[in-house]
Structures are given as C-alpha cells and as structure tokens.
C-alpha cells in the first residue's frame, strides 16, 4: 500500500483557503508561480535537443578519426588494458565491462555489438579488433556470448592510438567526472576513408563507403605534393570504393557524383562465373555485394522467386562456403537453361545486384557536414598536421625541461666544492635549496672544464653569473655522491648536446610546414607498406581514366571571356556582382598591352561552345573544359584546345545549350558572297578533330556565322563599299555539306568583309563601316531597308547587287570591317603595323548611307587599318542564365552579331 504523503508542512505554507493557480500543471513552477508554455514550442525545443544529441554523441563519426563515440571508447578501454596487437587476448566481457564502467554507460549488448562489428572483416576493410572465437559470419550467424570470445587491438587500431599520451588531442571528463577520455584519437590510420561508416541519426543518415588503403595513401600523398590537384586526377588514383566483400561496381557516374558532391549511388554486382559439371550448367557466386546477407538476403530470395515462377530455370541452390575455401554458392540450372539469361534474371530479381548509397556525412568541428572526397582528405591532413605539431610541442617542452635540469647539474659539477660547502652549511634540505638558488654560478673560459662545455651554454655563463631555478637546485640536491666525479661532466655534456640537437630539430619542425608534410608523407608510406593489400572490388565500364567529366562538373552559370589574341577562360558568374548604372565594375582580366577582351558571354558549364574557323570547319568544346581562371588571368590559348591548321583562325564563337530545337538555324556567309542556312541540330555531333561546317569552294573562306530565326534579316557588306540587307529565310535551308546560294552579286575583285544579323523590330543600332585608310562612318541600320512610296520599309531580295554603303575612293580605300554598334560602345582599331587605338563609337559622326565618312584613326605613312573590334567589358556581368534559344542572354546574343 502506498504511503500517504507527509502533511507536516511549515505553518506558513499551510493555507487551506488558497485556491490552486489557474492552469496548474500547464508549465513549470518558477518562484512559486506556474508558467504557461506553448506545448508545440516545448516539444520542438526538446526534440531538437534530443536530435542533436543523437547526431553528435551516437550516430555520426568524427571526420578526424572516422569513429563514433562508442567505437572510440572501446578502443580507449582496450588501450587502458594494454591489449596491443602483440599482447594476449582478453575476454570480451572484460573489455565491455571496462568500456561501460569507465566511458560509455549504456547497455553492454550494444557495446558488445559495436566491438564485434570492428572485428568482422566482411564489414570493415581493415578491422580494428583482432578476434578470437566465434564472432559470427556473413551468413549471418550471430557471435557467441561475450564471456566466450576474446579480443585485442588489431594493428590499424594501434596506429589510430599512437601518440595518444603525448598531448596530441584534447581530453574531457568522462560521464561521471572521475576519469578523462580523449575527444578524438590521433588517427594516423585514415579510418574514415578506408573503413567508411554507417549510421542513422534523427533526420539524417551517413553511409561512407570503404576504400583501398593503398589508393587512399597514394591520394593523400598526391594532395600533399600538389594542393591544386583536381578531382579527375584524384579519381585516377582512387577510382572508387573497395568493399570488404569485393563485388563489381557498374559504372562510374555515381562514384563521380559522390566524390564531387558527397552524395551518389552505385550499383554493385556479385561476382559470378559459369561451370559445367557433366551436362548440368551451374552459376557459382564467389563474392556478394557489400552488406548483403548470404542466407537471409540471397538464398531465401532465390527460393522465393523460384516458387513464384520467376526463376523457373533454377533447379537447386547449394551453399558450399567454408572458412578455408571462402564464399562459394552454387546455383544449379535446369537442362537447356541459358546461364547468361539466368544470371541477368538473378541480377534483376535478387540482391545479387544491389545499390549502395554513398552519403558522406561526418562531424566537422562538432557539426554534421556533407563532404566531397577532397574535403575528407583535407580534413584528415588538417588533423594530422595538428597532431604532429602538438606532439612536437610536447616533446620540445619535455626536452627543454630536461636540458634546463642538466644545465643546473653542469653548473654544479663545474663548481662542486662550492656546492658541497653550501649543502654542508645548511641545516635543512629547504635551506640548502634556497642557498643554491641564491648562489650565482659561472663557467669562465679559463675553467678546466670549459673546453668540454657546449658553446651554447658557455656563451651564457662566460661573463655573467647564472642563478639557478628551483628545478635545477632540487636536481642538484638529488645528486648522489658518486656522480660528483670529474668524468660525470662528460656524460652530462653528451646528454646536453644530444638534447640541444633534439630541441633544434623540434623547433625546426614547428617553424617549417614542409617538415610536417614530410613527416606525414613518411607515416603514410609506412602505413601503406604495413597494411595495404590488393583491391577487391572491380569497377566496370572503362578504365580508370575513362571518367564522366559531366558528372564531375556541377551545373552553374559562368562568364566566358575570349581575347583578341585568342585566350579563353571561364569564371563563376558570382565573381561579377550585378551593379547599377555608373558602377566602376571589377577588373575582368589583365591582358597584355596589345590584347583586349573581344567576346564575353554567360553560359552553363554543361553548354557546348562551337568554334567556326575561316576554312569552314567547326570545333566543339564543353564549357567546363575551358579552364577556370581568376579575374586577372589571361586564360589559355584557344590553339592549345582545338586542332587548328596553319593559317586557320576562329571567326565565330557560339555557345549552345540545346541542339534539338527545330526552329533554330545557323546562317553562314563566305567571302565570295555565298550564304547558307542550316539547322542547328546538324552540328550536335562534332568530334575532337573538327567537322566540316560548310563545303567551301576553291579560293573562298568563311566570314561569319549567325544564329537566325525566321524573321531575322541579314546584312552583308563588301570591300568595295556595297551592302545588302535581306530576309534570312530567303536563303533556303540546306544540309551541312552544301556550299550555299548567292547572297550578294559581287563585282569583279570584290569580296564580303562582314555579316550582321538584324532583328526587324530593333533598328536602334547603327552600322559602323571602316576603311583601310582610317576613314569610317556609322549609319542607322534602318537606312539599309528599301523605303516604299507609302512610307513602309522592306528588305532587298537575296542575290542582288545591294546598295552603296560607303564611298571607296582613293582617299578611303577598301572596306575592312563592319560592326553593329551603339553610341555607348568602345572600339579597338587595329593596323597592319600592330598599332591599337581605342575610341568611343559616339566620336564617329553619324551620317547617311553612301557618304564618304570621316577620319577615325590617323595612320602612319605606309600603315593600313586591318580590323575593328568592339571591346567587351566584363565589369558588370550579371548571372542571368541562357536565354530561351539556348545561347547566351539576350544582350550577349546580340553582341555576337558583329
């Protein structure tokens, strides 16, 4: 029977007339009052606290040592028991008891399960625990009880704990504050990458794949030697996971995605081969996908599918696996069955083909983060640098303390008579210590022992007396009488000299990061030599260097710049912040004095860049293959990226997002006045050696390529100063190998020097025409339309003579270039002798068509103008994506028409 609560409260608290406060029970009692709390908020706060506790203290590994708290505490408990790799095995019950009693006060069964998991070689690529007894099997058989099994640390675990006592990591109170436990292990062994980890927290899960130790060591070495190494190069070293159970990974796209973003999925198949015994065909399974159970997973599923009539050709299944022979599961087939067909059915219907999700989540500075392959390697290296520096500082401090103590002993031996006198005159030990501390010691250069004293110490005491510290005085007090002989000075000097060398070496390690890197590389080489073994998992679909670059490259908007000299680069569009009118912008590139940015456009990294050359060929580059460079870098020469022939040059760059839009066409214009309109889709397949974009006739060359729609107009300008503007669809659609049709009827010795795309609804721009003698003019584009008597305008018909654009007199010379411009544009004028002059388009007077123009550049005697380019400033690029037609943004598309 329950006891009645006591009622003998203090008199002041007994108030029978007081009514309970309203809402009692709705909140905590604070200062005698009830506080109302919203249950939703209280539940949310409490659940968040629980979730973070689960994430940080149970489910997720630390990125530095790759261990969850329970696993780390088991290894620390084994280290306390001195269960090193060479020691005798101890009962697992003892290990579990010490772990739960000292560090991890949770159920012993959960701790034992974690201990067993670290010993099972089908779960861990390099087990941390060396087992003895029944630790279960992949069948799966359960392990024996902890009172029957024994264990000790495996060699990788010893490497994880190496230097633990040398102040290499931080320590914290254990659960009851009686002992100290490390917050992380020194972790020389790259456990997170090699053994991976699995864990389910609240609201998140982690699934880090195991890898081959030799490959991981090589990758770490590569990152140390080349901090700028890119992911494709790392994947040449680590092609993918290496599961303890082997198997075959199908494809590399999931691997690449995981290594780049921290998340990916891979398909893993069993290893199966065919055997024939008598007249019966058999399929023999020798390796299973990672985390797939043999009996509960595979055998039971095959039996179920056979009974359901979906695996009718399977006659029997026999498990011939053994500890000595390894995995061998024999699937016997019925007579007449096709082994290849049954194998494919097994992959489709059973766990013999499974998917492994790679979710690279680990704790970084106590917070869960999704990590790429490079980030995991960097975190490992950062931790090892800190461990080595802390170990070095600890050893340096100890060496300095010991050197300090020996210095005092050297002082004493060099003045032993005075030391003995001071001690004999003292009545107590403390008095002797105080007298020694008050006495100044000196070793002059004339001292008999001076030649034996290290120069470093002699310089300190040769002129000034040195006062002993308490540490030195107490060390002298502990000297035995036999140590006062003259030969003792040689031993002390040798010890001191050795210590000085160690101190200088340790100080050099702390001062020189390269020394730390060298130590890491030496340790990594040692790990590889001791523990590495051959890869078990095969990766199919190409060799290690056949990587899916698209899968490695994130989809993002970038700004591509191309200079007049042919240097190309890309930058993330975030480098250019959108600015208001009048902004000063940012430096887009630092070009040579004779170079300038001529093409700028915004594109996706997964877009294609078509490069059309004057010989009629086209090359295709993926934008992500264009090197990413800083805003002040020139980039890379385009001739190093595409295979141009002698005298061949690129006349048009065109970014493409989608080749499959049926309404999109490209219009080509040649120097001999031919034009050709071809569907964009005809240029979707371009190999690395280029493709014939149009069939040029002898003596002809490509002048320009424009992206046109049905309503666009095309304007051709010739060297003799003629121009024709006609509708783009007047040039009928042709195949890729066609030569084209007549765009303009040229006079003898005349040629086309420029092609402009004109949108009929936008005639606000001007046409700039410049001649070889430095004269030019700008004329509104609308003047190149034919004006009817009723005031309406229309383009000319294709193939005509055109209309006079500029007078090509002896003063002007022939036309060399045409550009569509506005008054705000800046222009670069280039001459034969290499002179480059930058002018504003507004300084060129606007005149009517057929005028003679004005001087735009003063040329030296014998010099000629050969070209004009509109300067493309990157300063105010925004991050607007591609337009609907798959090219650059509207502004960028317009700019390519020049």
PDB file of C-alpha atoms in Angstrom, residues 500-743:
ATOM      1  CA  UNK A 500      70.174  20.529 -27.809  1.00  0.00           C
ATOM      2  CA  UNK A 501      70.154  18.734 -31.161  1.00  0.00           C
ATOM      3  CA  UNK A 502      66.689  17.369 -30.449  1.00  0.00           C
ATOM      4  CA  UNK A 503      65.440  20.807 -29.412  1.00  0.00           C
ATOM      5  CA  UNK A 504      66.766  22.439 -32.559  1.00  0.00           C
ATOM      6  CA  UNK A 505      65.202  19.698 -34.692  1.00  0.00           C
ATOM      7  CA  UNK A 506      61.839  20.019 -32.939  1.00  0.00           C
ATOM      8  CA  UNK A 507      61.920  23.802 -33.240  1.00  0.00           C
ATOM      9  CA  UNK A 508      62.645  23.442 -36.952  1.00  0.00           C
ATOM     10  CA  UNK A 509      59.612  21.157 -37.356  1.00  0.00           C
ATOM     11  CA  UNK A 510      57.359  23.726 -35.702  1.00  0.00           C
ATOM     12  CA  UNK A 511      58.798  26.538 -37.815  1.00  0.00           C
ATOM     13  CA  UNK A 512      58.776  24.720 -41.149  1.00  0.00           C
ATOM     14  CA  UNK A 513      55.456  23.382 -42.541  1.00  0.00           C
ATOM     15  CA  UNK A 514      57.399  21.376 -45.131  1.00  0.00           C
ATOM     16  CA  UNK A 515      58.921  19.321 -42.321  1.00  0.00           C
ATOM     17  CA  UNK A 516      55.420  18.499 -41.065  1.00  0.00           C
ATOM     18  CA  UNK A 517      54.398  17.470 -44.575  1.00  0.00           C
ATOM     19  CA  UNK A 518      57.491  15.285 -44.850  1.00  0.00           C
ATOM     20  CA  UNK A 519      56.576  13.538 -41.582  1.00  0.00           C
ATOM     21  CA  UNK A 520      53.032  12.936 -42.856  1.00  0.00           C
ATOM     22  CA  UNK A 521      54.363  11.505 -46.120  1.00  0.00           C
ATOM     23  CA  UNK A 522      56.743   9.234 -44.217  1.00  0.00           C
ATOM     24  CA  UNK A 523      53.928   7.980 -41.988  1.00  0.00           C
ATOM     25  CA  UNK A 524      51.637   7.420 -44.970  1.00  0.00           C
ATOM     26  CA  UNK A 525      54.340   5.419 -46.757  1.00  0.00           C
ATOM     27  CA  UNK A 526      54.807   3.340 -43.596  1.00  0.00           C
ATOM     28  CA  UNK A 527      51.051   2.678 -43.350  1.00  0.00           C
ATOM     29  CA  UNK A 528      50.906   1.587 -46.973  1.00  0.00           C
ATOM     30  CA  UNK A 529      53.875  -0.745 -46.540  1.00  0.00           C
ATOM     31  CA  UNK A 530      52.444  -2.345 -43.377  1.00  0.00           C
ATOM     32  CA  UNK A 531      48.738  -2.684 -44.116  1.00  0.00           C
ATOM     33  CA  UNK A 532      47.885  -2.165 -47.808  1.00  0.00           C
ATOM     34  CA  UNK A 533      46.564  -5.091 -49.839  1.00  0.00           C
ATOM     35  CA  UNK A 534      45.218  -5.500 -53.396  1.00  0.00           C
ATOM     36  CA  UNK A 535      41.872  -4.062 -54.473  1.00  0.00           C
ATOM     37  CA  UNK A 536      38.937  -6.439 -54.099  1.00  0.00           C
ATOM     38  CA  UNK A 537      36.162  -4.571 -55.903  1.00  0.00           C
ATOM     39  CA  UNK A 538      36.230  -4.348 -59.706  1.00  0.00           C
ATOM     40  CA  UNK A 539      34.878  -1.250 -61.467  1.00  0.00           C
ATOM     41  CA  UNK A 540      33.487  -1.885 -64.943  1.00  0.00           C
ATOM     42  CA  UNK A 541      32.657   0.412 -67.899  1.00  0.00           C
ATOM     43  CA  UNK A 542      36.053   1.644 -68.938  1.00  0.00           C
ATOM     44  CA  UNK A 543      39.497   2.059 -67.478  1.00  0.00           C
ATOM     45  CA  UNK A 544      40.226   4.311 -64.530  1.00  0.00           C
ATOM     46  CA  UNK A 545      40.871   7.303 -66.788  1.00  0.00           C
ATOM     47  CA  UNK A 546      37.530   6.999 -68.656  1.00  0.00           C
ATOM     48  CA  UNK A 547      35.724   9.454 -66.426  1.00  0.00           C
ATOM     49  CA  UNK A 548      32.376  11.106 -66.950  1.00  0.00           C
ATOM     50  CA  UNK A 549      33.538  14.710 -66.835  1.00  0.00           C
ATOM     51  CA  UNK A 550      29.963  15.972 -66.917  1.00  0.00           C
ATOM     52  CA  UNK A 551      29.246  14.077 -63.711  1.00  0.00           C
ATOM     53  CA  UNK A 552      32.320  15.642 -62.115  1.00  0.00           C
ATOM     54  CA  UNK A 553      31.321  19.177 -63.033  1.00  0.00           C
ATOM     55  CA  UNK A 554      28.500  20.996 -61.243  1.00  0.00           C
ATOM     56  CA  UNK A 555      25.914  22.807 -63.352  1.00  0.00           C
ATOM     57  CA  UNK A 556      26.456  26.515 -62.791  1.00  0.00           C
ATOM     58  CA  UNK A 557      26.421  29.763 -64.731  1.00  0.00           C
ATOM     59  CA  UNK A 558      29.848  31.063 -65.743  1.00  0.00           C
ATOM     60  CA  UNK A 559      31.204  34.026 -67.641  1.00  0.00           C
ATOM     61  CA  UNK A 560      33.363  33.038 -70.638  1.00  0.00           C
ATOM     62  CA  UNK A 561      35.796  35.624 -71.985  1.00  0.00           C
ATOM     63  CA  UNK A 562      37.830  35.437 -75.196  1.00  0.00           C
ATOM     64  CA  UNK A 563      40.519  37.964 -76.064  1.00  0.00           C
ATOM     65  CA  UNK A 564      41.541  39.324 -79.451  1.00  0.00           C
ATOM     66  CA  UNK A 565      44.717  37.203 -79.334  1.00  0.00           C
ATOM     67  CA  UNK A 566      42.694  34.027 -78.744  1.00  0.00           C
ATOM     68  CA  UNK A 567      42.959  33.465 -74.999  1.00  0.00           C
ATOM     69  CA  UNK A 568      39.893  31.921 -73.370  1.00  0.00           C
ATOM     70  CA  UNK A 569      38.846  31.392 -69.743  1.00  0.00           C
ATOM     71  CA  UNK A 570      35.763  30.962 -67.611  1.00  0.00           C
ATOM     72  CA  UNK A 571      34.817  32.353 -64.209  1.00  0.00           C
ATOM     73  CA  UNK A 572      31.819  31.705 -61.949  1.00  0.00           C
ATOM     74  CA  UNK A 573      29.229  34.383 -62.616  1.00  0.00           C
ATOM     75  CA  UNK A 574      29.214  35.123 -58.872  1.00  0.00           C
ATOM     76  CA  UNK A 575      32.607  36.771 -59.389  1.00  0.00           C
ATOM     77  CA  UNK A 576      30.734  39.594 -61.120  1.00  0.00           C
ATOM     78  CA  UNK A 577      28.206  41.256 -58.883  1.00  0.00           C
ATOM     79  CA  UNK A 578      25.307  42.964 -60.604  1.00  0.00           C
ATOM     80  CA  UNK A 579      25.916  46.713 -60.429  1.00  0.00           C
ATOM     81  CA  UNK A 580      23.789  49.736 -61.031  1.00  0.00           C
ATOM     82  CA  UNK A 581      24.364  52.137 -63.857  1.00  0.00           C
ATOM     83  CA  UNK A 582      27.517  54.130 -63.318  1.00  0.00           C
ATOM     84  CA  UNK A 583      29.261  51.441 -61.264  1.00  0.00           C
ATOM     85  CA  UNK A 584      33.030  51.141 -61.564  1.00  0.00           C
ATOM     86  CA  UNK A 585      32.878  47.370 -62.079  1.00  0.00           C
ATOM     87  CA  UNK A 586      35.672  44.921 -61.320  1.00  0.00           C
ATOM     88  CA  UNK A 587      38.821  44.009 -63.176  1.00  0.00           C
ATOM     89  CA  UNK A 588      37.793  41.298 -65.597  1.00  0.00           C
ATOM     90  CA  UNK A 589      41.222  40.375 -66.933  1.00  0.00           C
ATOM     91  CA  UNK A 590      44.731  41.688 -67.005  1.00  0.00           C
ATOM     92  CA  UNK A 591      45.625  41.380 -70.696  1.00  0.00           C
ATOM     93  CA  UNK A 592      48.796  42.345 -72.488  1.00  0.00           C
ATOM     94  CA  UNK A 593      49.013  45.853 -73.869  1.00  0.00           C
ATOM     95  CA  UNK A 594      48.344  44.584 -77.396  1.00  0.00           C
ATOM     96  CA  UNK A 595      45.405  42.386 -76.355  1.00  0.00           C
ATOM     97  CA  UNK A 596      41.855  43.019 -75.203  1.00  0.00           C
ATOM     98  CA  UNK A 597      38.649  41.152 -74.442  1.00  0.00           C
ATOM     99  CA  UNK A 598      36.657  40.688 -77.631  1.00  0.00           C
ATOM    100  CA  UNK A 599      33.986  38.100 -76.690  1.00  0.00           C
ATOM    101  CA  UNK A 600      32.052  37.812 -73.413  1.00  0.00           C
ATOM    102  CA  UNK A 601      29.018  35.637 -72.787  1.00  0.00           C
ATOM    103  CA  UNK A 602      27.228  33.892 -69.929  1.00  0.00           C
ATOM    104  CA  UNK A 603      26.716  30.141 -70.299  1.00  0.00           C
ATOM    105  CA  UNK A 604      26.199  26.991 -68.285  1.00  0.00           C
ATOM    106  CA  UNK A 605      29.199  24.772 -67.586  1.00  0.00           C
ATOM    107  CA  UNK A 606      27.366  21.978 -69.428  1.00  0.00           C
ATOM    108  CA  UNK A 607      26.758  24.057 -72.566  1.00  0.00           C
ATOM    109  CA  UNK A 608      28.696  23.498 -75.777  1.00  0.00           C
ATOM    110  CA  UNK A 609      30.871  26.155 -77.417  1.00  0.00           C
ATOM    111  CA  UNK A 610      31.002  25.950 -81.221  1.00  0.00           C
ATOM    112  CA  UNK A 611      34.141  27.431 -82.785  1.00  0.00           C
ATOM    113  CA  UNK A 612      33.828  28.169 -86.538  1.00  0.00           C
ATOM    114  CA  UNK A 613      37.027  28.762 -88.496  1.00  0.00           C
ATOM    115  CA  UNK A 614      37.759  30.622 -91.716  1.00  0.00           C
ATOM    116  CA  UNK A 615      38.349  27.297 -93.502  1.00  0.00           C
ATOM    117  CA  UNK A 616      34.741  26.226 -92.928  1.00  0.00           C
ATOM    118  CA  UNK A 617      35.406  23.803 -90.100  1.00  0.00           C
ATOM    119  CA  UNK A 618      33.688  23.749 -86.715  1.00  0.00           C
ATOM    120  CA  UNK A 619      35.017  22.522 -83.366  1.00  0.00           C
ATOM    121  CA  UNK A 620      33.023  21.858 -80.222  1.00  0.00           C
ATOM    122  CA  UNK A 621      34.193  22.441 -76.659  1.00  0.00           C
ATOM    123  CA  UNK A 622      32.318  21.780 -73.462  1.00  0.00           C
ATOM    124  CA  UNK A 623      32.284  24.962 -71.406  1.00  0.00           C
ATOM    125  CA  UNK A 624      33.534  23.004 -68.386  1.00  0.00           C
ATOM    126  CA  UNK A 625      36.639  22.086 -70.430  1.00  0.00           C
ATOM    127  CA  UNK A 626      37.521  25.761 -70.715  1.00  0.00           C
ATOM    128  CA  UNK A 627      39.997  26.377 -67.865  1.00  0.00           C
ATOM    129  CA  UNK A 628      38.683  28.278 -64.888  1.00  0.00           C
ATOM    130  CA  UNK A 629      40.933  31.213 -64.066  1.00  0.00           C
ATOM    131  CA  UNK A 630      40.956  34.272 -61.857  1.00  0.00           C
ATOM    132  CA  UNK A 631      39.563  37.605 -62.948  1.00  0.00           C
ATOM    133  CA  UNK A 632      43.061  38.971 -63.590  1.00  0.00           C
ATOM    134  CA  UNK A 633      44.308  35.931 -65.517  1.00  0.00           C
ATOM    135  CA  UNK A 634      44.549  35.831 -69.323  1.00  0.00           C
ATOM    136  CA  UNK A 635      43.363  32.238 -69.563  1.00  0.00           C
ATOM    137  CA  UNK A 636      44.548  29.632 -72.058  1.00  0.00           C
ATOM    138  CA  UNK A 637      45.268  29.986 -75.765  1.00  0.00           C
ATOM    139  CA  UNK A 638      42.460  28.541 -77.865  1.00  0.00           C
ATOM    140  CA  UNK A 639      45.034  26.983 -80.232  1.00  0.00           C
ATOM    141  CA  UNK A 640      46.010  24.655 -77.388  1.00  0.00           C
ATOM    142  CA  UNK A 641      42.444  23.385 -77.065  1.00  0.00           C
ATOM    143  CA  UNK A 642      41.387  22.745 -80.663  1.00  0.00           C
ATOM    144  CA  UNK A 643      43.434  21.342 -83.550  1.00  0.00           C
ATOM    145  CA  UNK A 644      43.811  24.301 -85.893  1.00  0.00           C
ATOM    146  CA  UNK A 645      45.824  24.039 -89.094  1.00  0.00           C
ATOM    147  CA  UNK A 646      48.418  26.538 -90.290  1.00  0.00           C
ATOM    148  CA  UNK A 647      46.725  29.796 -91.210  1.00  0.00           C
ATOM    149  CA  UNK A 648      43.401  28.684 -89.760  1.00  0.00           C
ATOM    150  CA  UNK A 649      41.706  31.020 -87.296  1.00  0.00           C
ATOM    151  CA  UNK A 650      38.403  31.113 -85.433  1.00  0.00           C
ATOM    152  CA  UNK A 651      35.951  33.656 -86.879  1.00  0.00           C
ATOM    153  CA  UNK A 652      32.945  32.941 -84.664  1.00  0.00           C
ATOM    154  CA  UNK A 653      32.335  31.595 -81.132  1.00  0.00           C
ATOM    155  CA  UNK A 654      28.809  30.432 -80.329  1.00  0.00           C
ATOM    156  CA  UNK A 655      27.556  28.946 -77.002  1.00  0.00           C
ATOM    157  CA  UNK A 656      24.835  26.312 -77.418  1.00  0.00           C
ATOM    158  CA  UNK A 657      22.607  24.893 -74.694  1.00  0.00           C
ATOM    159  CA  UNK A 658      20.259  22.750 -76.843  1.00  0.00           C
ATOM    160  CA  UNK A 659      20.883  21.479 -80.368  1.00  0.00           C
ATOM    161  CA  UNK A 660      17.464  19.907 -80.742  1.00  0.00           C
ATOM    162  CA  UNK A 661      15.258  22.968 -81.234  1.00  0.00           C
ATOM    163  CA  UNK A 662      13.859  22.589 -84.749  1.00  0.00           C
ATOM    164  CA  UNK A 663      13.279  26.308 -85.309  1.00  0.00           C
ATOM    165  CA  UNK A 664      16.928  27.256 -84.796  1.00  0.00           C
ATOM    166  CA  UNK A 665      19.215  27.787 -87.805  1.00  0.00           C
ATOM    167  CA  UNK A 666      22.760  28.947 -88.441  1.00  0.00           C
ATOM    168  CA  UNK A 667      23.470  31.259 -91.382  1.00  0.00           C
ATOM    169  CA  UNK A 668      26.944  31.156 -92.916  1.00  0.00           C
ATOM    170  CA  UNK A 669      28.418  33.909 -95.092  1.00  0.00           C
ATOM    171  CA  UNK A 670      31.551  33.498 -97.215  1.00  0.00           C
ATOM    172  CA  UNK A 671      33.968  35.988 -98.764  1.00  0.00           C
ATOM    173  CA  UNK A 672      32.699  35.118-102.268  1.00  0.00           C
ATOM    174  CA  UNK A 673      29.179  36.247-101.370  1.00  0.00           C
ATOM    175  CA  UNK A 674      27.566  32.849-100.710  1.00  0.00           C
ATOM    176  CA  UNK A 675      25.195  32.256 -97.821  1.00  0.00           C
ATOM    177  CA  UNK A 676      23.863  29.010 -96.399  1.00  0.00           C
ATOM    178  CA  UNK A 677      21.181  28.380 -93.766  1.00  0.00           C
ATOM    179  CA  UNK A 678      21.438  25.040 -91.949  1.00  0.00           C
ATOM    180  CA  UNK A 679      19.582  23.589 -88.965  1.00  0.00           C
ATOM    181  CA  UNK A 680      21.483  23.872 -85.725  1.00  0.00           C
ATOM    182  CA  UNK A 681      20.818  20.195 -84.953  1.00  0.00           C
ATOM    183  CA  UNK A 682      23.150  19.215 -87.819  1.00  0.00           C
ATOM    184  CA  UNK A 683      26.100  20.336 -85.682  1.00  0.00           C
ATOM    185  CA  UNK A 684      25.358  18.439 -82.493  1.00  0.00           C
ATOM    186  CA  UNK A 685      27.924  15.693 -83.200  1.00  0.00           C
ATOM    187  CA  UNK A 686      31.379  17.188 -83.565  1.00  0.00           C
ATOM    188  CA  UNK A 687      34.458  15.106 -82.811  1.00  0.00           C
ATOM    189  CA  UNK A 688      37.762  16.356 -81.426  1.00  0.00           C
ATOM    190  CA  UNK A 689      39.310  16.767 -84.887  1.00  0.00           C
ATOM    191  CA  UNK A 690      36.527  19.101 -86.027  1.00  0.00           C
ATOM    192  CA  UNK A 691      33.728  18.851 -88.586  1.00  0.00           C
ATOM    193  CA  UNK A 692      33.117  20.421 -91.992  1.00  0.00           C
ATOM    194  CA  UNK A 693      30.566  23.145 -91.298  1.00  0.00           C
ATOM    195  CA  UNK A 694      30.059  24.026 -94.967  1.00  0.00           C
ATOM    196  CA  UNK A 695      31.628  22.987 -98.234  1.00  0.00           C
ATOM    197  CA  UNK A 696      33.760  25.949 -99.277  1.00  0.00           C
ATOM    198  CA  UNK A 697      34.650  26.376-102.936  1.00  0.00           C
ATOM    199  CA  UNK A 698      38.216  26.968-104.052  1.00  0.00           C
ATOM    200  CA  UNK A 699      39.515  30.380-103.072  1.00  0.00           C
ATOM    201  CA  UNK A 700      36.617  31.044-100.707  1.00  0.00           C
ATOM    202  CA  UNK A 701      36.659  31.489 -96.915  1.00  0.00           C
ATOM    203  CA  UNK A 702      34.126  31.771 -94.131  1.00  0.00           C
ATOM    204  CA  UNK A 703      33.494  35.339 -92.976  1.00  0.00           C
ATOM    205  CA  UNK A 704      30.949  34.808 -90.209  1.00  0.00           C
ATOM    206  CA  UNK A 705      28.180  32.654 -88.747  1.00  0.00           C
ATOM    207  CA  UNK A 706      24.951  33.998 -87.241  1.00  0.00           C
ATOM    208  CA  UNK A 707      22.189  32.371 -85.247  1.00  0.00           C
ATOM    209  CA  UNK A 708      18.976  33.346 -87.022  1.00  0.00           C
ATOM    210  CA  UNK A 709      15.250  32.886 -86.719  1.00  0.00           C
ATOM    211  CA  UNK A 710      12.644  33.133 -89.491  1.00  0.00           C
ATOM    212  CA  UNK A 711      12.045  36.880 -89.020  1.00  0.00           C
ATOM    213  CA  UNK A 712      15.683  37.987 -88.822  1.00  0.00           C
ATOM    214  CA  UNK A 713      17.441  39.993 -91.535  1.00  0.00           C
ATOM    215  CA  UNK A 714      20.995  39.512 -92.720  1.00  0.00           C
ATOM    216  CA  UNK A 715      23.245  42.363 -93.873  1.00  0.00           C
ATOM    217  CA  UNK A 716      26.327  41.641 -95.959  1.00  0.00           C
ATOM    218  CA  UNK A 717      28.990  44.283 -96.539  1.00  0.00           C
ATOM    219  CA  UNK A 718      31.694  44.148 -99.220  1.00  0.00           C
ATOM    220  CA  UNK A 719      35.180  45.554 -99.603  1.00  0.00           C
ATOM    221  CA  UNK A 720      34.040  47.896-102.412  1.00  0.00           C
ATOM    222  CA  UNK A 721      31.526  49.558-100.061  1.00  0.00           C
ATOM    223  CA  UNK A 722      28.311  47.791-101.141  1.00  0.00           C
ATOM    224  CA  UNK A 723      25.778  46.381 -98.656  1.00  0.00           C
ATOM    225  CA  UNK A 724      22.654  44.283 -98.969  1.00  0.00           C
ATOM    226  CA  UNK A 725      20.012  43.563 -96.329  1.00  0.00           C
ATOM    227  CA  UNK A 726      17.697  40.622 -96.999  1.00  0.00           C
ATOM    228  CA  UNK A 727      15.453  38.268 -95.030  1.00  0.00           C
ATOM    229  CA  UNK A 728      17.287  35.263 -93.535  1.00  0.00           C
ATOM    230  CA  UNK A 729      14.669  32.757 -94.735  1.00  0.00           C
ATOM    231  CA  UNK A 730      15.391  33.862 -98.337  1.00  0.00           C
ATOM    232  CA  UNK A 731      18.336  31.504 -98.008  1.00  0.00           C
ATOM    233  CA  UNK A 732      16.586  28.140 -98.108  1.00  0.00           C
ATOM    234  CA  UNK A 733      17.522  25.530 -95.523  1.00  0.00           C
ATOM    235  CA  UNK A 734      20.320  23.223 -96.724  1.00  0.00           C
ATOM    236  CA  UNK A 735      22.328  20.303 -95.420  1.00  0.00           C
ATOM    237  CA  UNK A 736      25.629  20.588 -93.670  1.00  0.00           C
ATOM    238  CA  UNK A 737      27.712  19.647 -96.748  1.00  0.00           C
ATOM    239  CA  UNK A 738      26.115  22.241 -99.046  1.00  0.00           C
ATOM    240  CA  UNK A 739      28.098  25.221-100.354  1.00  0.00           C
ATOM    241  CA  UNK A 740      25.234  27.713-100.198  1.00  0.00           C
ATOM    242  CA  UNK A 741      23.497  30.124-102.544  1.00  0.00           C
ATOM    243  CA  UNK A 742      24.299  33.626-103.742  1.00  0.00           C
ATOM    244  CA  UNK A 743      23.794  36.220-101.032  1.00  0.00           C
TER     245      UNK A 743
END
